[in-house]
């Protein structure tokens, strides 16, 4: 009788612990704090991404640094950051495995500070280019490390929100540079930007390491402490620890090489999705729209100068990305991506029509100054609500831990190299196709991207990382995923068929 009572009690407690995880109990505030702290690296990345806009005229036209910088040289100064970011995507994956997600990110403070120091005290173009290259190294690393960290520390119900923090802080960093750059010279702006990674390091130092990393290293007490920090002192972390241990044991049993990793169905599928999202993100025309923002506002005769125009665009970016953080776990990833890409296509079509009319007869657009402004604002808002943050969020969700060190950096390298390529060939495209032709081209890519999302990209809202792998791999037990996870989309038709 006593044994029977003990068994019932044990089973009840076991059920409670499991429900403790499945029911998403535990405090959410510490997870938000850690997610925001990790995304402080995105704020630092946003500052160097936005720096070129307020710096171009003072450095190129006004020679503020005391030496000549041509337009072509400045284009290389801006683009070097993309190359630095692409170079760092693979090393940061290795560093995360060796020293942990936390210390890998903290180590990136050094190249960021070094990069800003070279820019602050630059005496020639070479110093500016090398400085931008180091900034790209630091910023590119955060594009991989921060989404991975936030995906691993967050419970499923808020993982999407935490994942959008990265893009939100990038846009805040860009807006910050636009605003400060309007009030100070380039050197002072660079000094202020150089303080941000130092502040990030001081804050993030007090955040916990990912419990996934501790379990990988068999440091279960540390993993327990990390979960207690993230979920609250009253959270019963035992079931979650056991789940992480089981996942880690399975990965060790299925330890694979680089080549073997890309022979797995789930990895191939995740890679296709990730690279596809990065491709359509960069080929949407985001760089072209930002490049044309000043001329569009000026041609519309709004009375706004270029500084005001960039601040308006930056504010829209922040507001739309902030909205995305509130709705990504409610509306879902697929819906945001499809709505985002479709309306980006509409925006670039409007811009194409405007430039085509202006080219044929400028008088035709004399009273249509509002049209390109509306198109630009709608494009920036739609990009920021969907195709800006969600691809990076999904990179952190789609890959299994045993291939994440290989696969996630591939997506990052692909994105940064595309950004570099589009930036460098944009002027050539305009010469070959004309402004209208370029925007017609971008609108076509956006429409194609909408189709890609509908048929290929799965919904990962509310699904655990383990369930995502089961679904990508077409495992039969994937059919046990809850209906609320939003699996009724074409991307999972095959899984459902196999499950049945």
Steps between C-alpha positions, in 0.01 A plus 500: 500500500783732589681416175181559303448838668861597433466397135186713459670792671810464284291478183304809605821693564645381169186616322523835674861546394421413140201732502730760647680502166209434267287762673775756465507574875778711638574869485538668163656831611853361555489350150404839355786664692756246375363523145523879501850489648616258228342722237717787624749365249239570233487861619876519443453342156228750414730792574762391247233413242346847529832687532557533124190717448594798723874453428500504119451871430738626776775258397464503121381851420631699798821298566431525872787263586753711310567256215322437172247216474340433163149363455644171377731475803209572734296224338782261588516642853131423541520157337801374698274441799302244296818308417610503865160372608506220242850395608400465867187290458682164510752578779224622733321165464815319610554745786146445627568127522840542670454785748122541510249739352553762769878527480500478122283812492700678769819440303352696209526820702871508412469523117215750536703729727807458278297582191359819648846602626642473148214710364525761776872558444511421127765692304442332164245297304670171587438553874132566433471186289676280757290654777181420312627147439545445876155643567361249253678217683335596829157576353491193276578276797202636691270417207576134566563491875216718631211315324652167609528616861148643517350188336670281762411700810136566410191291563301418186220750571733802491782373278372697202478824695853461635620411151374831359692698764810467283353679198325751728828604661667518158237752387532692828876517442448633147250762619735597784782567253269699272388720788840552663670541162278799428637681806872412515795451266612159378780458754276575800232272354759222472612550860141469622451187288820353646358525852201278415685164469678574828164561669368178346794305644448641849128410497517161328778384733232451769267293281491117522657261253264296283387184686544312171874572510533383862321174420730449199796528739337270764481792745152420624518704821591807295216422259264481796622837632459653155139380472427621854629843397296498179175347629498614863616341826171310545517336158547122507764462235552123531278398209656760271849389603408140425361601162821689417710204618297263283543728198873529568539123543316447172730748325810329641374166375428656163818708492565584141758664279446808287417287195272266692314796649394617158378155405223518760154585369427743783828687445460522123147628542601752767788621282274548197256699712770713665695579183176569314387748764840674498496514119158660480582733790794653316342487152188677623672831425553617857839653422366667185204655680724634778748624238224693321329632813669843497445561128138381523420738784678786322327438166163498676557861609403427859734765639680232704878480484689173475554482878130531574422238235740243646366561852143446377600175331694389807201573725271293277750213516504505879121530535428217255764269649363573847154404376649177367626406847143516633331303223758246375390239758133570427484550124776249432813510286343398168223757511742784580737390223227472235332830588839669522629376162173560314474862610870557436425391144210747486732776628773436243239480223378847603860627494558340159186667360602835650852491352369379165253789480768744615739372234248534217361838608590669833181707476294184550630459855485865600195434716603150608767593754306311766516169307872416538496616863205271571678217317826547693326519837287193423803307378709578809209416731424170327866398487545578869190309608583179315794443268736705716482310833335165420771340279761550774254371760433185298871428450520458878198267497539274197835326544568215743773560756731240345510691169437855622871580516528408129168612361412827673824669386424399142181704513689794649779487241245476220309802632804724544651407164168573330487836680853576378416392144174694478664813644791488255304419181201724572644796308578273205144365507361853488722581201390185319130488587416851615344586836159368398648176365686432824185541708302279260770238553480529878121477496527175303734354761260601779203333330710188446599515867134503602442179303815347654373568853154358426624170359833444678519680834341324801331664795716466813281705735454332836698187406797375701838479329481120523157492331632725222769242422243221499279694262785591264612139498150368436498282812173326584481633855487848353128441461467535877582869480213716626260657248583842643846472352363594161613203297217515248710638215633346177853478638391215727273305268772237455542464876130446547492239228791310654350530846180343379 
